[in-house]
Short mmCIF file of C-alpha atoms and ligand atoms in Angstrom, two decimals:
data_model
loop_
_atom_site.label_atom_id
_atom_site.label_comp_id
_atom_site.label_asym_id
_atom_site.label_seq_id
_atom_site.Cartn_x
_atom_site.Cartn_y
_atom_site.Cartn_z
CA MET T 503 3.00 -5.63 -28.58
CA PRO T 504 4.66 -4.63 -25.32
CA ARG T 505 3.54 -1.52 -24.10
CA VAL T 506 6.18 1.42 -23.78
CA ARG T 507 6.38 2.43 -20.14
CA PRO T 508 9.09 4.64 -19.08
CA ARG T 509 10.56 3.31 -16.12
CA SER T 510 11.22 6.82 -14.19
CA LEU T 511 8.04 8.15 -12.19
CA ARG T 512 9.13 11.42 -12.82
CA LEU T 513 8.97 11.19 -16.55
CA ARG T 514 5.56 9.41 -16.36
CA LEU T 515 4.03 11.66 -14.03
CA THR T 516 5.45 14.55 -16.08
CA LEU T 517 4.04 12.96 -19.63
CA VAL T 518 0.77 12.28 -17.98
CA VAL T 519 0.09 15.66 -16.65
CA THR T 520 1.41 17.58 -19.69
CA LEU T 521 -0.66 15.45 -22.41
CA ALA T 522 -3.82 15.93 -19.88
CA VAL T 523 -3.09 19.74 -19.37
CA GLY T 524 -2.43 19.92 -23.40
CA LEU T 525 -5.71 17.60 -24.46
CA ALA T 526 -7.77 20.10 -21.54
CA LEU T 527 -6.39 23.10 -23.04
CA THR T 528 -7.22 22.17 -26.86
CA VAL T 529 -10.85 21.10 -26.09
CA ALA T 530 -11.35 24.41 -23.98
CA SER T 531 -9.72 26.40 -26.97
CA PHE T 532 -12.22 24.85 -29.44
CA VAL T 533 -15.17 25.23 -27.10
CA LEU T 534 -14.33 28.70 -26.52
CA VAL T 535 -13.73 29.87 -30.28
CA ASN T 536 -16.76 27.90 -31.26
CA SER T 537 -19.13 29.27 -29.06
CA MET T 538 -17.45 32.87 -29.57
CA SER T 539 -18.00 32.72 -33.12
CA ASN T 540 -21.47 31.62 -32.77
CA THR T 541 -22.50 34.58 -30.48
CA LEU T 542 -20.85 37.26 -32.79
CA PHE T 543 -22.34 35.88 -35.88
CA GLY T 544 -25.60 35.06 -34.23
CA GLY T 545 -25.72 38.50 -32.90
CA MET T 546 -24.75 40.15 -36.20
CA ALA T 547 -27.62 37.58 -38.13
CA GLU T 548 -29.99 38.99 -35.68
CA SER T 549 -29.16 42.96 -36.59
CA ALA T 550 -29.07 42.28 -40.10
CA ALA T 551 -32.30 40.96 -40.05
CA ALA T 552 -34.06 43.64 -38.14
CA GLN T 553 -32.17 46.07 -40.46
CA VAL T 554 -33.49 44.11 -43.45
CA ASP T 555 -37.30 44.35 -41.98
CA LYS T 556 -37.16 48.25 -41.31
CA VAL T 557 -35.45 49.24 -44.78
CA ALA T 558 -38.39 46.43 -46.57
CA GLU T 559 -41.21 48.48 -44.29
CA ALA T 560 -39.70 51.85 -45.67
CA VAL T 561 -39.80 50.49 -49.25
CA GLU T 562 -43.13 49.06 -48.89
CA ARG T 563 -44.46 52.46 -47.82
CA GLY T 564 -42.21 54.50 -49.99
CA GLN T 565 -40.95 56.48 -47.13
CA PRO T 566 -37.57 57.42 -46.71
CA LEU T 567 -34.86 54.83 -45.97
CA PRO T 568 -34.16 54.78 -42.08
CA PRO T 569 -30.79 56.24 -41.17
CA GLU T 570 -27.61 54.17 -41.26
CA ASP T 571 -26.68 52.74 -37.43
CA PRO T 572 -23.13 53.62 -37.41
CA ALA T 573 -22.50 50.44 -34.66
CA SER T 574 -23.60 48.28 -37.51
CA ALA T 575 -21.22 46.29 -40.00
CA THR T 576 -24.26 45.15 -42.54
CA MET T 577 -25.09 47.35 -45.41
CA ILE T 578 -28.76 46.97 -46.51
CA LEU T 579 -29.23 47.05 -50.58
CA VAL T 580 -32.22 47.80 -52.48
CA GLU T 581 -32.31 46.32 -55.92
CA ASP T 582 -34.82 46.54 -58.96
CA GLN T 583 -35.88 43.46 -60.35
CA ALA T 584 -32.88 43.50 -62.70
CA GLY T 585 -30.89 43.27 -60.11
CA LYS T 586 -29.33 46.83 -59.92
CA VAL T 587 -28.93 48.67 -56.69
CA VAL T 588 -31.47 51.55 -56.34
CA ALA T 589 -30.64 52.49 -53.14
CA SER T 590 -28.49 51.23 -49.92
CA VAL T 591 -27.99 52.19 -46.27
CA PRO T 592 -25.38 53.79 -45.75
CA GLN T 593 -25.94 55.47 -48.81
CA THR T 594 -22.92 55.24 -51.00
CA GLY T 595 -23.47 57.74 -53.72
CA GLN T 596 -24.31 57.25 -57.44
CA GLN T 597 -21.49 54.90 -58.12
CA ALA T 598 -23.03 52.56 -55.60
CA VAL T 599 -26.33 52.55 -57.66
CA GLU T 600 -24.55 51.76 -60.90
CA GLY T 601 -22.42 49.20 -62.79
CA ARG T 602 -22.77 46.36 -60.13
CA PRO T 603 -21.74 42.82 -61.28
CA VAL T 604 -22.52 41.59 -57.80
CA PRO T 605 -23.17 43.36 -54.38
CA VAL T 606 -20.76 41.63 -52.43
CA GLU T 607 -17.78 43.09 -54.79
CA ARG T 608 -19.50 46.54 -54.62
CA ALA T 609 -19.49 46.60 -50.70
CA ARG T 610 -15.97 45.40 -50.41
CA ALA T 611 -14.72 47.87 -53.00
CA THR T 612 -16.75 50.48 -50.56
CA GLY T 613 -15.03 49.55 -47.78
CA ALA T 614 -11.30 49.66 -49.40
CA ALA T 615 -12.25 52.95 -50.68
CA GLU T 616 -13.01 53.99 -47.14
CA GLY T 617 -9.66 52.92 -45.87
CA ARG T 618 -11.12 50.27 -43.69
CA PRO T 619 -9.14 46.92 -44.10
CA PRO T 620 -10.78 44.71 -46.66
CA ALA T 621 -13.05 42.12 -45.33
CA GLU T 622 -15.14 39.23 -46.66
CA ASP T 623 -18.44 40.20 -46.93
CA PHE T 624 -21.68 38.11 -47.52
CA GLU T 625 -25.51 37.51 -47.12
CA ILE T 626 -26.18 36.25 -43.79
CA VAL T 627 -30.21 36.30 -43.66
CA PRO T 628 -31.94 35.84 -46.75
CA ALA T 629 -33.34 38.40 -49.29
CA ARG T 630 -36.50 39.89 -48.95
CA GLN T 631 -38.63 40.76 -51.98
CA VAL T 632 -41.46 43.70 -51.50
CA SER T 633 -43.27 45.85 -53.55
CA THR T 634 -43.45 49.79 -53.65
CA PRO T 635 -46.81 51.81 -53.20
CA GLN T 636 -45.97 51.96 -56.89
CA GLY T 637 -46.21 48.59 -57.67
CA GLU T 638 -42.15 47.87 -58.38
CA VAL T 639 -40.58 44.92 -56.92
CA ARG T 640 -38.03 45.31 -54.85
CA THR T 641 -35.17 42.93 -53.31
CA VAL T 642 -33.87 44.03 -50.03
CA ARG T 643 -30.61 42.56 -49.26
CA ALA T 644 -27.90 42.55 -46.21
CA ILE T 645 -24.50 42.49 -46.90
CA SER T 646 -22.47 42.06 -43.70
CA ARG T 647 -19.28 42.85 -43.09
CA SER T 648 -17.38 40.06 -41.10
CA GLY T 649 -14.14 41.46 -40.93
CA GLN T 650 -14.00 42.57 -37.48
CA ILE T 651 -15.47 39.41 -36.03
CA THR T 652 -13.11 37.17 -38.23
CA GLN T 653 -10.38 39.80 -36.79
CA SER T 654 -11.42 39.12 -33.46
CA ILE T 655 -11.77 35.54 -33.76
CA ASP T 656 -8.34 35.15 -35.33
CA LEU T 657 -6.99 36.96 -32.62
CA VAL T 658 -8.35 34.75 -30.14
CA VAL T 659 -7.20 31.87 -32.09
CA ASN T 660 -3.63 33.19 -32.41
CA SER T 661 -3.40 34.08 -28.52
CA LEU T 662 -4.65 30.47 -27.87
CA LEU T 663 -2.09 29.14 -30.44
CA VAL T 664 0.64 30.53 -28.54
CA ALA T 665 -0.77 30.37 -24.38
CA ALA T 666 -2.12 27.02 -24.80
CA PRO T 667 1.67 25.29 -25.87
CA VAL T 668 3.47 27.83 -23.58
CA LEU T 669 1.11 26.84 -20.89
CA THR T 670 1.48 23.29 -21.33
CA ILE T 671 4.89 23.17 -21.31
CA PHE T 672 4.90 25.57 -18.29
CA VAL T 673 2.97 22.89 -16.53
CA GLY T 674 5.10 20.25 -17.90
CA TRP T 675 8.08 22.08 -16.41
CA LEU T 676 6.53 22.52 -13.26
CA THR T 677 5.34 19.02 -12.80
CA TRP T 678 8.71 17.55 -13.70
CA PHE T 679 10.36 19.69 -11.08
CA ALA T 680 7.49 19.06 -8.35
CA VAL T 681 7.61 15.58 -8.86
CA ASP T 682 11.40 15.69 -8.40
CA ARG T 683 11.12 17.52 -5.21
CA ALA T 684 8.46 15.09 -3.79
CA LEU T 685 10.58 12.06 -4.89
CA ARG T 686 13.88 13.10 -3.67
CA PRO T 687 13.21 12.00 -0.05
CA ILE T 688 12.11 8.46 -1.52
CA GLU T 689 15.49 8.27 -3.37
CA ALA T 690 17.15 9.52 -0.16
CA VAL T 691 15.36 6.41 1.87
CA ARG T 692 16.36 4.04 -1.38
CA ARG T 693 19.80 4.67 -1.07
CA ARG T 694 20.28 4.22 2.46
CA ALA T 695 18.21 1.12 2.25
CA GLU T 696 20.81 -0.24 -0.10
CA ALA T 697 23.43 0.36 2.37
CA ILE T 698 21.47 -1.17 5.06
CA SER T 699 22.59 -5.04 4.86
CA HIS T 700 22.65 -7.71 6.96
CA SER T 701 25.47 -6.39 8.92
CA THR T 702 24.34 -2.90 9.27
CA LEU T 703 20.97 -3.97 10.51
CA ASP T 704 21.53 -1.04 13.19
CA GLU T 705 20.99 1.48 11.00
CA ARG T 706 17.61 3.35 9.93
CA LEU T 707 16.25 5.00 7.24
CA PRO T 708 16.51 8.97 7.42
CA GLU T 709 12.82 10.45 8.71
CA GLN T 710 11.61 13.58 8.34
CA ASP T 711 9.00 14.89 10.48
CA THR T 712 6.37 15.78 7.64
CA GLY T 713 3.90 13.26 8.55
CA ASP T 714 3.02 13.00 4.67
CA GLU T 715 3.02 9.75 2.76
CA VAL T 716 6.98 9.19 2.53
CA GLY T 717 7.48 10.32 6.30
CA LYS T 718 4.97 7.58 7.38
CA LEU T 719 6.28 4.91 4.81
CA THR T 720 9.71 5.89 6.26
CA SER T 721 8.61 5.32 10.14
CA THR T 722 7.06 2.32 8.99
CA LEU T 723 9.97 0.51 7.34
CA ASN T 724 12.41 1.84 10.11
CA ARG T 725 9.86 -0.02 12.63
CA MET T 726 10.18 -3.17 10.48
CA LEU T 727 13.72 -3.03 10.56
CA ASP T 728 13.42 -2.57 14.59
CA ARG T 729 11.89 -5.97 14.23
CA ILE T 730 14.20 -7.53 11.82
CA ALA T 731 16.92 -6.20 13.84
CA SER T 732 15.74 -7.72 16.98
CA GLY T 733 14.79 -11.02 15.42
CA ALA T 734 18.23 -11.27 14.10
CA ARG T 735 19.85 -10.60 17.36
CA ARG T 736 17.42 -13.09 19.14
CA GLN T 737 18.47 -15.40 16.46
CA ARG T 738 22.46 -14.89 16.97
CA GLU T 739 22.02 -15.31 20.55
CA PHE T 740 20.02 -18.45 20.23
CA VAL T 741 22.58 -19.88 17.99
CA SER T 742 25.36 -18.69 20.42
CA ASP T 743 23.42 -20.25 23.24
CA ALA T 744 22.77 -23.42 21.59
CA SER T 745 26.44 -24.01 20.51
CA HIS T 746 27.50 -23.36 24.01
CA GLU T 747 25.06 -26.06 25.49
CA LEU T 748 25.91 -28.36 22.70
CA ARG T 749 29.69 -28.02 23.87
CA THR T 750 29.29 -28.65 27.59
CA PRO T 751 28.05 -32.25 27.33
CA LEU T 752 30.63 -32.56 24.20
CA ALA T 753 33.59 -31.68 26.48
CA ALA T 754 32.48 -33.29 29.46
CA MET T 755 32.15 -36.33 27.01
CA ARG T 756 35.65 -35.83 25.70
CA ALA T 757 37.41 -35.46 29.29
CA GLU T 758 35.40 -38.67 30.39
CA LEU T 759 37.23 -40.72 27.56
CA GLU T 760 40.71 -39.03 27.55
CA VAL T 761 40.79 -39.80 31.41
CA SER T 762 39.48 -43.37 31.04
CA LEU T 763 41.78 -43.94 28.04
CA ALA T 764 44.74 -42.67 30.24
CA HIS T 765 44.14 -45.11 32.81
CA ARG T 766 42.56 -47.92 30.39
CA ASP T 767 43.20 -50.69 32.88
CA SER T 768 42.09 -49.17 35.87
CA ALA T 769 39.20 -47.49 34.41
CA ASP T 770 35.42 -49.08 35.28
CA TRP T 771 34.30 -49.02 31.61
CA ARG T 772 30.59 -49.91 32.23
CA ASN T 773 30.46 -46.82 34.39
CA VAL T 774 32.05 -44.58 31.58
CA ALA T 775 29.41 -46.03 29.28
CA THR T 776 26.89 -45.17 31.51
CA ARG T 777 27.57 -41.61 32.20
CA LEU T 778 28.38 -41.33 28.25
CA LEU T 779 25.19 -42.51 27.70
CA ASP T 780 23.73 -39.68 29.78
CA ASP T 781 25.61 -37.02 28.11
CA HIS T 782 24.06 -38.85 25.00
CA ARG T 783 20.79 -38.46 25.75
CA ARG T 784 21.17 -34.96 26.97
CA LEU T 785 22.63 -34.16 23.63
CA GLU T 786 19.67 -35.95 21.65
CA ARG T 787 17.02 -34.06 23.78
CA LEU T 788 18.81 -30.89 23.37
CA THR T 789 19.12 -31.06 19.44
CA GLY T 790 15.49 -32.38 19.08
CA ASP T 791 14.29 -29.45 21.16
CA LEU T 792 16.60 -27.10 18.85
CA LEU T 793 15.10 -28.69 15.83
CA THR T 794 11.25 -28.51 17.08
CA LEU T 795 11.91 -24.91 18.20
CA ALA T 796 13.22 -23.82 14.71
CA ARG T 797 10.33 -25.44 13.03
CA LEU T 798 8.09 -23.59 14.79
CA ASP T 799 9.79 -20.34 14.18
CA GLU T 800 9.58 -21.39 10.72
CA ALA T 801 6.32 -19.63 9.59
CA ALA T 802 6.45 -20.77 5.85
CA VAL T 803 6.28 -24.32 7.10
CA SER T 804 2.87 -25.47 6.82
CA ARG T 805 1.84 -27.53 9.94
CA ARG T 806 -1.14 -29.76 9.79
CA ALA T 807 -3.82 -28.85 11.85
CA GLU T 808 -6.76 -31.30 12.61
CA PRO T 809 -9.12 -31.68 15.51
CA VAL T 810 -7.44 -33.33 18.35
CA HIS T 811 -8.93 -35.10 21.38
CA LEU T 812 -6.80 -33.08 24.02
CA ASP T 813 -8.06 -35.82 26.77
CA GLU T 814 -6.70 -38.80 25.13
CA ILE T 815 -3.45 -36.80 24.87
CA VAL T 816 -3.03 -36.32 28.30
CA ALA T 817 -3.97 -39.67 29.11
CA GLY T 818 -1.70 -40.98 27.01
CA GLU T 819 1.15 -39.12 28.49
CA ILE T 820 0.16 -39.58 32.13
CA THR T 821 1.75 -43.10 31.68
CA ALA T 822 4.75 -41.93 31.42
CA VAL T 823 5.02 -40.22 34.65
CA ARG T 824 7.55 -42.52 36.97
CA HIS T 825 8.28 -40.85 40.33
CA ALA T 826 5.08 -39.08 41.33
CA GLU T 827 1.58 -40.47 41.86
CA VAL T 828 -0.83 -38.77 39.36
CA ARG T 829 -4.40 -37.65 40.58
CA PRO T 830 -6.06 -37.00 37.06
CA SER T 831 -9.26 -35.03 36.57
CA LEU T 832 -9.84 -35.36 32.75
CA THR T 833 -12.76 -33.95 30.59
CA PRO T 834 -13.21 -35.11 27.20
CA VAL T 835 -12.31 -31.96 24.87
CA VAL T 836 -11.48 -31.32 21.10
CA VAL T 837 -9.14 -28.63 19.71
CA THR T 838 -7.70 -28.02 16.48
CA GLY T 839 -3.98 -28.35 16.56
CA VAL T 840 -0.84 -30.41 15.67
CA VAL T 841 -0.71 -33.68 17.36
CA PRO T 842 3.22 -34.14 17.81
CA GLU T 843 3.55 -30.52 19.15
CA LEU T 844 0.50 -31.06 21.46
CA VAL T 845 1.91 -34.47 22.65
CA ARG T 846 5.27 -32.29 23.32
CA LEU T 847 3.46 -29.55 25.26
CA VAL T 848 1.87 -32.33 27.36
CA ARG T 849 5.08 -34.47 27.80
CA ASN T 850 7.13 -31.52 28.80
CA LEU T 851 4.72 -30.16 31.37
CA LEU T 852 4.06 -33.51 32.96
CA ASP T 853 8.07 -34.22 32.58
CA ASN T 854 8.71 -31.04 34.62
CA ALA T 855 6.22 -31.55 37.13
CA ASP T 856 7.33 -35.43 37.84
CA LYS T 857 10.92 -34.00 37.99
CA HIS T 858 10.41 -31.27 40.49
CA ALA T 859 7.31 -32.93 42.62
CA SER T 860 7.68 -34.42 46.05
CA GLY T 861 5.48 -37.15 45.65
CA VAL T 862 1.92 -35.79 43.90
CA VAL T 863 1.00 -34.46 40.87
CA GLU T 864 -2.42 -33.10 39.90
CA VAL T 865 -3.61 -33.05 36.42
CA SER T 866 -6.78 -31.32 35.19
CA LEU T 867 -8.55 -30.54 31.67
CA SER T 868 -11.38 -28.82 31.66
CA VAL T 869 -13.45 -26.38 29.55
CA ASP T 870 -15.01 -23.26 29.67
CA ALA T 871 -17.09 -21.53 27.05
CA ARG T 872 -14.45 -21.12 24.51
CA HIS T 873 -11.32 -22.68 26.05
CA ALA T 874 -9.71 -25.96 26.83
CA LEU T 875 -8.09 -25.67 30.23
CA PHE T 876 -5.21 -27.84 31.08
CA THR T 877 -3.45 -27.62 34.31
CA VAL T 878 -0.51 -29.51 35.82
CA ASP T 879 0.13 -28.76 39.78
CA ASP T 880 2.72 -30.57 41.88
CA ASP T 881 3.86 -30.53 45.56
CA GLY T 882 7.52 -29.55 44.58
CA PRO T 883 9.36 -26.36 45.14
CA GLY T 884 7.35 -24.11 43.03
CA VAL T 885 8.77 -21.34 40.73
CA PRO T 886 9.55 -18.28 42.49
CA PRO T 887 7.18 -15.52 41.49
CA ASP T 888 10.15 -13.02 39.74
CA GLN T 889 10.86 -16.08 37.87
CA ARG T 890 7.66 -16.86 36.38
CA GLU T 891 8.09 -14.95 33.06
CA ARG T 892 11.50 -16.03 32.74
CA VAL T 893 10.98 -19.68 32.93
CA PHE T 894 9.73 -19.33 29.37
CA ASP T 895 12.81 -17.89 27.93
CA ARG T 896 14.88 -20.33 26.10
CA PHE T 897 17.94 -21.50 27.90
CA PHE T 898 16.72 -20.49 31.36
CA ARG T 899 17.08 -22.20 34.33
CA VAL T 900 15.72 -21.40 37.77
CA ASP T 901 18.88 -22.83 39.24
CA GLY T 902 21.48 -24.18 36.49
CA SER T 903 23.43 -26.50 38.62
CA ARG T 904 20.44 -28.46 39.70
CA ASP T 905 18.76 -28.54 36.44
CA ARG T 906 21.93 -29.73 34.20
CA ALA T 907 22.55 -33.10 36.60
CA SER T 908 18.89 -33.87 35.36
CA GLY T 909 19.35 -33.18 32.06
CA GLY T 910 17.24 -30.14 31.55
CA VAL T 911 18.84 -27.03 29.25
CA GLY T 912 15.95 -24.72 29.61
CA LEU T 913 14.17 -25.24 26.29
CA GLY T 914 11.28 -27.22 27.58
CA LEU T 915 8.78 -24.43 28.59
CA ALA T 916 10.17 -22.16 25.63
CA LEU T 917 8.62 -24.91 23.54
CA VAL T 918 5.33 -25.32 25.75
CA ARG T 919 4.92 -21.80 25.38
CA ARG T 920 5.76 -21.69 21.68
CA ILE T 921 3.51 -24.40 21.06
CA ALA T 922 0.46 -22.90 23.10
CA ARG T 923 1.00 -19.62 20.91
CA SER T 924 0.94 -21.18 17.89
CA HIS T 925 -2.31 -22.95 18.53
CA GLY T 926 -4.04 -19.31 19.49
CA GLY T 927 -3.38 -20.16 23.17
CA GLU T 928 -1.22 -19.35 26.14
CA VAL T 929 0.67 -20.66 29.02
CA THR T 930 1.29 -19.29 32.57
CA VAL T 931 2.54 -20.65 35.97
CA THR T 932 1.55 -19.53 39.41
CA ALA T 933 1.39 -21.52 42.69
CA SER T 934 -0.76 -24.50 43.05
CA PRO T 935 -3.59 -23.65 45.49
CA SER T 936 -3.98 -27.46 46.22
CA LEU T 937 -0.39 -29.04 46.49
CA GLY T 938 1.73 -25.60 47.21
CA GLY T 939 4.08 -26.31 44.51
CA ALA T 940 4.34 -25.03 40.79
CA ARG T 941 0.93 -24.72 38.91
CA PHE T 942 1.41 -24.43 34.96
CA GLU T 943 -1.90 -23.56 33.26
CA VAL T 944 -2.37 -23.77 29.70
CA ARG T 945 -5.68 -22.53 27.92
CA LEU T 946 -6.37 -23.42 24.34
CA PRO T 947 -9.05 -22.32 21.77
CA ARG T 948 -11.56 -25.25 21.72
CA ASN T 949 -13.58 -26.40 18.75
P1 ADP K 1426 14.56 -27.79 31.00
O1 ADP K 1426 14.47 -28.34 29.59
O2 ADP K 1426 15.94 -27.51 31.82
O3 ADP K 1426 13.53 -28.66 32.20
P2 ADP K 1426 12.44 -25.86 31.50
O4 ADP K 1426 12.20 -24.94 29.99
O5 ADP K 1426 11.46 -27.02 31.10
O6 ADP K 1426 13.78 -26.50 31.34
O7 ADP K 1426 12.21 -25.09 32.51
C1 ADP K 1426 12.66 -23.91 32.61
C2 ADP K 1426 12.99 -23.89 34.17
O8 ADP K 1426 11.81 -23.62 35.00
C3 ADP K 1426 14.05 -24.86 34.71
O9 ADP K 1426 14.93 -24.30 35.58
C4 ADP K 1426 13.02 -25.53 35.74
O10 ADP K 1426 13.82 -26.16 36.86
C5 ADP K 1426 11.77 -24.66 36.06
N1 ADP K 1426 10.96 -25.44 36.32
C6 ADP K 1426 9.96 -26.28 35.46
N2 ADP K 1426 8.96 -26.75 35.56
C7 ADP K 1426 8.85 -26.49 37.19
C8 ADP K 1426 8.38 -27.13 38.20
N3 ADP K 1426 7.23 -28.22 37.75
N4 ADP K 1426 8.61 -26.74 39.52
C9 ADP K 1426 9.34 -25.77 39.71
N5 ADP K 1426 10.51 -25.54 38.50
C10 ADP K 1426 10.00 -25.80 37.50
#
């Protein structure tokens, strides 16, 4: 059976609080009334027993009966063997002595006669039998008037019957409004959040400086929106940069073809093909880089990390260096990573060094206690200190015109950094101490 659960938190909280208060009040009322009646009736029984004892003693000794205790609600009857009342405390006169069917009714009639409200009378302690000095057997019996006690208990019960529901309803009402007040900021946040869509990512939730849970939630959500907005902004920039980069070679190819076709007889088609192939390569590399970056950005894609012999990857990629002389110094080291990504990282750094070096590239792989250290030095122009952070930005080139010809679009180092970081490492660039050009240093956690 499905559980019925009100959708509104306000209703739910109010119901729970009201039920809890109602239940607590009911239990408390029962306990109160119970202990009250126990105490009152217990006290009455005690005093009745004491009075019976006193009267019984007086009867036994043939002494006059003790005087009436004005505070007592108990009447003591002394009966003979036939059950006839022969004396009583308080004295009720002659008629009390005669014509009794039962003492209970006698006492009640007495009460009514004296103008007191009729009350239920009863024997609260066992009767005692004694014998007078003359040897007559007498029964001493206490008849207690419970009227006052019952009345006070009734009064308490009646007050509780009114007060408990009223209190419960009041607490429920208070909760209903208090919860509404507490939830109002949440509703405001919800409404604003509903209004913030992808296109209005600059808007923020209403923040109150209350420091309470809602305030904290709102500022956390706002910080999350900040991150989402800046992520979306970066993505837009990336897409526009990417399409700009794609348009340039496409436009160049088109112009080349149009010009050549306009002079189709005199055109050097072999040359045209070579240049088109260059542009084609650039496009291919660019789209490949974009794809890799996009994949790395997608955290959801589970990438297969495994133990990798980094020295083997580096040794393999060194063979692709065409122009410069490579001076390797490789220590075997195993890291945990994704092979194609690590290959890409090494290849991009070696590519760049090969491209910028005048003649020599130093490649070193070493280890310290916790890291594998991969450095590539070259004797080229190096990276100016003020650009050492920016070379890792997407589409950044130290000198746009210089690199455009060589095919770079400024994604190589961005990829290197992205890969290093996704492997828990980092990459930095400094000046090469030995060769004077650039030194790229990659630090990866080793196994
Ligand atoms: P690209 O894909 O165009 O090569 P990169 O991201 O690899 O772009 O490099 C970014 C910038 O850093 C480029 O302008 C490049 O000239 C410069 N750069 C990269 N490596 C070196 C190096 N070893 N020496 C000097 N400049 C470098």
